[in-house]
CSV table of C-alpha atoms in Angstrom, one decimal:
chain,number,residue,atom,x,y,z
F,1,MET,CA,-2.6,-22.0,-10.5
F,2,THR,CA,1.2,-21.5,-10.2
F,3,ASP,CA,1.3,-19.6,-13.4
F,4,VAL,CA,0.7,-16.4,-11.2
F,5,VAL,CA,4.0,-17.0,-9.4
F,6,GLY,CA,6.7,-14.6,-10.4
F,7,LYS,CA,8.2,-11.0,-10.2
F,8,TYR,CA,6.1,-8.1,-11.2
F,9,THR,CA,6.7,-4.5,-12.1
F,10,GLY,CA,4.2,-1.8,-12.9
F,11,THR,CA,2.4,1.3,-11.3
F,12,MET,CA,0.3,2.1,-8.3
F,13,GLU,CA,-2.1,5.0,-8.6
F,14,THR,CA,-3.5,6.6,-5.5
F,15,ILE,CA,-7.2,7.6,-5.7
F,16,VAL,CA,-8.5,9.9,-3.0
F,17,VAL,CA,-12.5,10.1,-2.7
F,18,ALA,CA,-12.4,13.8,-1.6
F,19,PRO,CA,-11.9,17.0,-3.4
F,20,ALA,CA,-8.3,17.8,-3.7
F,21,THR,CA,-7.5,20.8,-1.6
F,22,GLU,CA,-3.7,21.2,-2.0
F,23,GLU,CA,-1.7,21.3,-5.2
F,24,GLY,CA,1.0,18.7,-5.9
F,25,GLU,CA,-0.8,15.7,-4.7
F,26,GLU,CA,-1.6,14.2,-8.1
F,27,THR,CA,0.3,11.3,-9.4
F,28,PRO,CA,-1.1,11.0,-13.0
F,29,GLY,CA,1.4,8.5,-14.1
F,30,GLY,CA,1.4,6.6,-10.8
F,31,THR,CA,4.2,5.3,-8.6
F,32,THR,CA,6.5,2.7,-9.9
F,33,VAL,CA,6.3,-0.5,-7.8
F,34,THR,CA,7.7,-4.1,-8.0
F,35,ALA,CA,6.1,-7.1,-6.2
F,36,GLU,CA,6.7,-10.8,-6.1
F,37,VAL,CA,4.0,-13.4,-6.0
F,38,THR,CA,4.8,-16.6,-4.3
F,39,LYS,CA,2.7,-19.7,-4.1
F,40,ASP,CA,0.5,-18.2,-1.5
F,41,GLU,CA,1.5,-14.5,-0.9
F,42,VAL,CA,1.9,-11.2,-2.8
F,43,VAL,CA,5.1,-9.4,-1.3
F,44,PHE,CA,6.1,-5.8,-1.6
F,45,GLU,CA,9.6,-5.3,-0.4
F,46,LYS,CA,9.3,-1.5,-0.8
F,47,PHE,CA,5.6,-0.8,-0.5
F,48,PRO,CA,5.1,2.9,-1.6
F,49,VAL,CA,3.9,4.7,1.4
F,50,ALA,CA,5.0,8.2,0.7
F,51,GLU,CA,1.5,9.3,-0.4
F,52,LEU,CA,-0.1,7.9,2.7
F,53,ILE,CA,2.5,9.5,5.0
F,54,THR,CA,2.1,12.9,3.3
F,55,SER,CA,-1.8,12.7,3.7
F,56,ILE,CA,-1.4,12.0,7.5
F,57,VAL,CA,1.2,14.6,8.6
F,58,GLY,CA,1.2,17.1,5.6
F,59,GLU,CA,3.8,17.7,2.9
F,60,GLU,CA,6.2,19.9,5.2
F,61,ALA,CA,6.9,17.1,7.6
F,62,ALA,CA,6.5,14.1,5.3
F,63,SER,CA,10.0,14.0,3.8
F,64,GLY,CA,11.8,13.5,7.1
F,65,ILE,CA,9.3,10.8,8.1
F,66,ILE,CA,9.5,9.0,4.8
F,67,GLU,CA,13.3,8.9,5.2
F,68,ALA,CA,12.9,7.7,8.7
F,69,VAL,CA,10.5,5.0,7.9
F,70,GLY,CA,12.7,3.6,5.1
F,71,ASP,CA,11.7,0.7,3.0
F,72,VAL,CA,8.2,-0.8,4.2
F,73,SER,CA,7.6,-4.5,3.6
F,74,TYR,CA,4.0,-5.6,3.0
F,75,LYS,CA,2.7,-9.0,2.5
F,76,MET,CA,-0.9,-10.5,1.7
F,77,LYS,CA,-1.9,-14.0,1.5
F,78,TYR,CA,-4.2,-15.0,-1.5
F,79,THR,CA,-6.4,-18.0,-2.4
F,80,PRO,CA,-6.3,-18.5,-6.2
F,81,ALA,CA,-9.3,-19.9,-8.5
F,82,PHE,CA,-9.6,-20.0,-12.3
F,83,ASN,CA,-12.4,-17.8,-13.7
F,84,ASP,CA,-15.1,-19.6,-15.8
F,85,ASP,CA,-13.4,-19.6,-19.0
F,86,LYS,CA,-9.9,-20.2,-17.6
F,87,THR,CA,-8.3,-17.1,-19.1
F,88,ALA,CA,-7.5,-15.6,-15.9
F,89,ILE,CA,-6.7,-16.5,-12.2
F,90,ASN,CA,-8.8,-14.6,-9.6
F,91,MET,CA,-6.9,-14.2,-6.4
F,92,ALA,CA,-8.8,-13.5,-3.1
F,93,LEU,CA,-6.7,-11.3,-1.1
F,94,THR,CA,-6.4,-11.5,2.7
F,95,THR,CA,-5.0,-8.2,4.0
F,96,GLU,CA,-3.4,-7.4,7.3
F,97,PRO,CA,-3.0,-3.8,8.8
F,98,LEU,CA,0.0,-2.0,7.5
F,99,VAL,CA,1.9,-0.8,10.7
F,100,LEU,CA,4.6,1.9,10.4
F,101,GLU,CA,6.7,2.6,13.5
F,102,ILE,CA,8.7,5.8,13.2
F,103,ASN,CA,11.4,7.1,15.4
F,104,PHE,CA,12.0,10.7,15.1
F,105,PRO,CA,15.4,12.3,15.5
F,106,THR,CA,15.6,13.9,18.9
F,107,GLU,CA,16.4,17.4,17.4
F,108,GLU,CA,13.5,17.2,15.1
F,109,THR,CA,9.9,17.1,16.3
F,110,ALA,CA,6.8,16.5,14.3
F,111,GLU,CA,4.3,19.4,14.2
F,112,GLY,CA,1.1,18.2,15.7
F,113,GLU,CA,-1.3,19.0,18.6
F,114,GLY,CA,1.7,19.7,20.8
F,115,GLU,CA,0.3,17.9,23.8
F,116,GLU,CA,3.1,15.4,24.2
F,117,GLU,CA,5.8,15.1,21.9
F,118,ALA,CA,6.6,11.4,21.9
F,119,PRO,CA,9.9,10.4,20.1
F,120,ASP,CA,7.9,7.4,18.5
F,121,LEU,CA,5.0,7.5,16.3
F,122,LYS,CA,2.9,4.2,15.5
F,123,VAL,CA,0.8,4.5,12.5
F,124,GLU,CA,-1.7,1.5,11.9
F,125,VAL,CA,-3.4,1.4,8.6
F,126,THR,CA,-6.4,-0.8,8.0
F,127,VAL,CA,-6.2,-2.1,4.4
F,128,ALA,CA,-9.0,-3.9,2.6
F,129,ALA,CA,-9.2,-5.7,-0.7
F,130,SER,CA,-13.1,-5.5,-1.6
F,131,GLU,CA,-12.6,-7.4,-4.9
F,132,ALA,CA,-10.2,-10.2,-5.9
F,133,ALA,CA,-6.9,-9.4,-7.8
F,134,THR,CA,-6.9,-10.8,-11.3
F,135,PHE,CA,-4.1,-12.4,-13.2
F,136,ALA,CA,-4.8,-12.2,-17.0
F,137,TYR,CA,-2.9,-14.7,-19.0
F,138,THR,CA,-3.0,-12.3,-21.9
F,139,GLY,CA,0.1,-10.1,-21.3
F,140,ASP,CA,0.7,-11.6,-18.0
F,141,LYS,CA,-0.9,-8.8,-16.2
F,142,LEU,CA,-1.8,-8.6,-12.5
F,143,ALA,CA,-4.3,-6.0,-11.4
F,144,PHE,CA,-5.8,-5.2,-8.0
F,145,LYS,CA,-7.1,-2.5,-5.6
F,146,LEU,CA,-6.4,-1.9,-2.0
F,147,GLN,CA,-8.4,0.5,0.1
F,148,VAL,CA,-7.4,2.2,3.3
F,149,THR,CA,-10.4,1.9,5.6
F,150,ALA,CA,-9.1,3.3,8.8
F,151,VAL,CA,-6.0,5.0,10.2
F,152,LYS,CA,-5.0,5.0,13.8
F,153,VAL,CA,-2.0,7.2,15.0
F,154,ASN,CA,-0.7,6.1,18.4
F,155,GLY,CA,-3.9,4.3,18.9
F,156,GLU,CA,-6.2,7.2,18.3
F,157,PRO,CA,-8.4,7.2,15.2
F,158,PHE,CA,-7.2,9.7,12.4
F,159,GLU,CA,-9.6,11.2,9.9
F,160,LEU,CA,-8.4,10.4,6.4
F,161,PRO,CA,-10.4,10.5,3.2
F,162,VAL,CA,-11.1,7.0,1.6
F,163,THR,CA,-8.0,6.3,-0.3
F,164,THR,CA,-7.7,3.6,-2.9
F,165,PHE,CA,-4.4,2.1,-4.3
F,166,SER,CA,-4.9,0.8,-7.7
F,167,PHE,CA,-2.1,-1.6,-9.0
F,168,ASP,CA,-1.4,-2.4,-12.5
F,169,LEU,CA,1.5,-4.9,-12.8
F,170,ALA,CA,3.1,-7.0,-15.5
F,171,LYS,CA,5.0,-10.1,-14.9
F,172,THR,CA,8.7,-9.8,-15.5
F,173,LYS,CA,10.1,-13.3,-14.6
């Protein structure tokens, strides 16, 4: 079961279940990501949140927010089990909400409803893994999908199309 432990690199593709209304949101090659799998966790030191932030605040405001957020760490616990013919390890993922706390510079305010321009923005993203991750011995490949099932901005539900992050990683160490 420890064969899955190591460092990985690969791509994350963002799949939005809604008709694309804006140009420039496609990521055909995916976003390059790195992860580390320990004996009980999948760890992203720099979880790629740019697409998620852009979908919430719009492309115009996103760059400043992405810069303000910086690197986002995200960890998921997992429980491993061999598949029936022992050619792969299935990993049942236990996800936690991804929480982004954003402090805006005082001279720059976010464009929003305009009711109250709070200096802080707290975004809580509910993440689900509907199926187990799979580590295939052939090619040392790790594949899994995470789905954004709900988003709250400052405690209020935010309408966002169902978004799936599809990870295709290869072991590097």
